[in-house]
């Protein structure tokens, strides 16, 4: 009990430090501008806030459309208990991406201009439109949880009625902008390292987002299990991990073919910084997950699956940061003799945003019916499917009971 | 008629008149500068060759024919005008800086130290060249355009005094309007004129004087062609010009993907609907069969 308490305070203290740093940077950012608060410059106009908060963040939130698709479109109902946590992560993720964008935009108050001055030739315009619409779709997809909690049955019925078209719309929008985040970089062929510049970028971005969406879902269900004793059955998680690894195998096959056709294999032994970063990406995203999953004990334990998925998440983050930052380093060096590394303030803001995400997720799991439970939910399930499947029967307390306990 | 600028680096003596005129006409601080920034739209870099010669490499926005910056900008703040100039609209910009990332020549610069930052780059004196000498002013003394709206350059209103200076600085000796840099150049190393004519002139110079030029008009084919041409006696890569650029316009690379999206979405949408329909039907059938089975077993018992 004691060690549990000290762990809690340790994490709280760490979070507090990050949040204070983030707050300080926020004041500098909105008081004195981007120059004072970041390491960005005329030579390196995009940095961590675009690379992580936006490009990586949107990818990490891909679990929402992936699971909604698996369960509601492909009708693989076994995974039903995971849909809600996945949609919650996605919704939270997109909200935080928009927060991150507010920090990075030079004139954030003008963001609505994207609605009226449309440039259909701009990839960024398409991303902006999709992210905006999809966030609204996610809010609707998530709304049953809240409606259920507050017993607003009429509204719930309405949302239930439009569920399927909503989910299809969500998947289409996700396909569009997950891939377009890759397309953003198609316009700078001469600036990027050949490892990461590819005409295939949009496809690669989409496929890796599907994989990491599943990965994030596995990670968070494990963490929720530890924190709140709310969890999913191990075989279910194992199946999810298997799908993730399948997608990753497809992804890396495409990557390899792509590198081969563009003659980028030649660099693999040059020992450069870029090559090391590529190896890191492949190790985290492919090698370690494959090993862990196939180890007898690890691949069957909850913890083993968590580490498998966590490694994929790390690998994915490495990949997005490589595309957005590492791949441009060489260009910065040879052309301007500079290199970009995020400043303390940029890091503090990014970490703060992630911390806020964790906190809100934890609160939501605590007070809303996110993970399955025994409530009289028979008629109120998101899709109207029979509620008491085997998975949900194994679940724990109702939110009401939860509240009473605390 | 699309216009362009021709810079003959073999003639340039590095006096800096173009740079000074640019700073003056745009109300920028007058200063020496070696690299572009938010208040320097053009620079001169001195390059010493192996045999002790000095060459001055001028740098400015290339005013691409199909500009990457304009295609990148989500709000269309950057625009290729019919006149040839690529202009930028303060009021539209949201400050995403994608234009800076996209530009193959790294031209657009940013005001990093303010809370209402602007993207800045050479506009080929677009508004300046279109300012009439006899334009009217309103009661407060600000110049109006033909439709009676106040003229603003980069968010700055123009006074009558200002206008007279601008008109003078952007009018050639033959009375034609031109960019301030080309008017200021004392030896005609920077010329402003119709694009096709300047291009022909550039080739004429190379042909009639093959020994003093490298056989290339920089800007003719780079990224699909630009509206600023350079002639040089030294290979361009030695002057720090990017020489590895494709001859294809960069926006085509993103457009090739974007133009396919409607088809992809339509197909994927129908496919998803079909999958839903099939799996849903299967689910219904399964449920129905179960029910029938249940009923039968009930009847039996
Ligand atoms: S040089 Fe750069 S800023 Fe100028 S028009 Fe071309 S892409 Fe735009
Ligand atoms: S920074 Fe401004 S001008 Fe540049 S792409 Fe973004 S909105 Fe357009």
XYZ file of C-alpha atoms in Angstrom, chain A residues 28-36 38 40-47 50 72-75 77 104-115 117-126 128 164 167-168 171-173 175-176 179-180 183-191 197 199 202 328 331 335-336 385-386, chain B residues 36-38 67-76 78 90-106 108-118 223 240 242 244-246 250-251 253-255 257-258 261-262 264-266 268-273 275-281 283 287:
150
model
C 5.857 33.178 -23.245
C 4.320 31.777 -26.429
C 1.203 33.931 -26.330
C 2.935 36.912 -24.769
C 6.019 37.202 -26.929
C 5.501 34.934 -29.907
C 7.005 31.809 -31.403
C 10.573 33.084 -31.595
C 10.819 33.516 -27.848
C 10.652 27.782 -29.533
C 12.053 27.455 -34.708
C 13.617 29.803 -37.232
C 13.375 30.924 -40.841
C 15.516 27.913 -41.728
C 13.528 25.401 -39.683
C 9.932 26.587 -39.833
C 8.293 23.396 -38.512
C 9.357 21.574 -35.392
C 3.871 20.013 -35.854
C -19.606 -2.086 -36.635
C -18.801 -2.492 -40.302
C -17.084 -5.869 -40.373
C -19.300 -7.079 -37.529
C -18.503 -8.321 -32.448
C 1.942 26.364 -33.367
C -0.142 28.595 -35.622
C 1.263 32.094 -35.796
C -2.206 33.619 -35.974
C -4.413 31.032 -34.256
C -7.380 33.380 -34.051
C -7.595 33.257 -37.834
C -7.942 29.476 -37.998
C -11.538 29.750 -39.181
C -10.212 31.318 -42.391
C -9.754 27.761 -43.614
C -13.541 27.595 -43.844
C -10.758 30.997 -48.089
C -10.539 27.475 -49.397
C -7.633 26.340 -51.497
C -8.515 22.889 -52.839
C -4.969 22.482 -54.166
C -3.540 22.529 -50.671
C -3.029 19.258 -48.836
C -3.169 21.193 -45.611
C -6.606 22.475 -46.513
C -7.829 18.936 -46.913
C -7.838 20.862 -41.854
C -23.634 3.179 -39.211
C -18.998 5.308 -38.655
C -18.580 4.953 -42.406
C -13.579 5.863 -41.628
C -13.590 7.768 -44.917
C -12.502 10.998 -43.244
C -8.529 7.527 -44.626
C -8.349 10.970 -46.144
C -2.873 9.631 -45.570
C -2.806 13.348 -46.285
C 1.018 13.846 -48.597
C 1.968 17.103 -46.885
C 5.571 16.136 -47.435
C 5.207 15.167 -51.090
C 5.942 18.735 -52.081
C 9.498 18.742 -50.689
C 11.256 15.899 -52.505
C 14.575 17.703 -52.615
C 14.656 18.455 -48.902
C 10.552 10.800 -48.963
C 5.571 8.975 -53.491
C 0.142 8.767 -48.148
C 15.190 17.280 -43.019
C 19.089 19.593 -45.772
C 22.113 24.497 -46.832
C 22.152 26.626 -43.717
C -26.308 -5.325 -30.123
C -27.112 -7.742 -27.333
C 16.916 36.979 -46.450
C 14.652 37.652 -43.526
C 11.288 39.197 -42.831
C 4.529 28.095 -57.120
C 4.804 25.475 -54.387
C 4.076 28.111 -51.763
C 0.741 29.050 -53.330
C -0.335 25.454 -53.758
C 0.606 24.712 -50.136
C -1.247 27.616 -48.559
C -4.541 26.282 -47.233
C -6.253 29.666 -47.279
C -4.858 30.759 -50.625
C -0.296 33.329 -51.704
C -1.784 39.473 -44.879
C -5.402 39.195 -43.891
C -5.921 35.612 -45.008
C -2.772 34.027 -43.535
C -3.215 31.898 -40.418
C 0.503 31.453 -39.819
C 0.872 27.722 -40.430
C 4.184 28.219 -42.251
C 3.549 25.382 -44.704
C 4.544 27.820 -47.463
C 7.988 28.151 -45.880
C 8.351 24.394 -45.738
C 7.130 23.930 -49.298
C 9.186 26.580 -51.117
C 12.061 24.880 -52.942
C 14.172 28.046 -52.646
C 13.393 28.668 -48.948
C 9.211 33.015 -47.431
C 10.378 34.338 -44.084
C 8.546 34.901 -40.860
C 8.279 37.548 -38.170
C 9.256 35.300 -35.277
C 9.347 37.985 -32.623
C 5.835 39.304 -32.706
C 2.484 38.072 -31.609
C 0.835 38.877 -34.906
C 3.471 37.533 -37.257
C 3.426 37.963 -41.000
C 10.490 23.517 -60.788
C 24.874 28.444 -53.828
C 19.980 24.797 -55.834
C 19.216 19.587 -58.179
C 15.664 20.753 -58.659
C 13.276 18.826 -60.844
C 6.280 20.620 -57.374
C 2.540 21.180 -56.859
C 3.247 15.925 -56.834
C 0.570 16.717 -54.291
C -2.109 17.307 -56.880
C -2.708 12.463 -54.984
C -5.389 15.026 -54.226
C -9.228 11.324 -53.559
C -12.829 11.760 -54.718
C -10.953 6.723 -53.655
C -13.601 8.004 -51.278
C -16.467 7.001 -53.498
C -14.148 3.043 -50.329
C -17.514 4.373 -49.207
C -19.413 1.931 -51.369
C -17.083 -0.898 -50.352
C -17.608 -0.199 -46.657
C -21.338 -0.004 -47.176
C -19.212 -4.995 -46.267
C -21.660 -3.701 -43.699
C -24.600 -4.929 -45.711
C -23.158 -8.403 -46.191
C -21.927 -8.941 -42.638
C -25.091 -7.474 -41.221
C -27.203 -9.812 -43.313
C -25.668 -11.648 -38.581
C -29.949 -14.797 -35.401
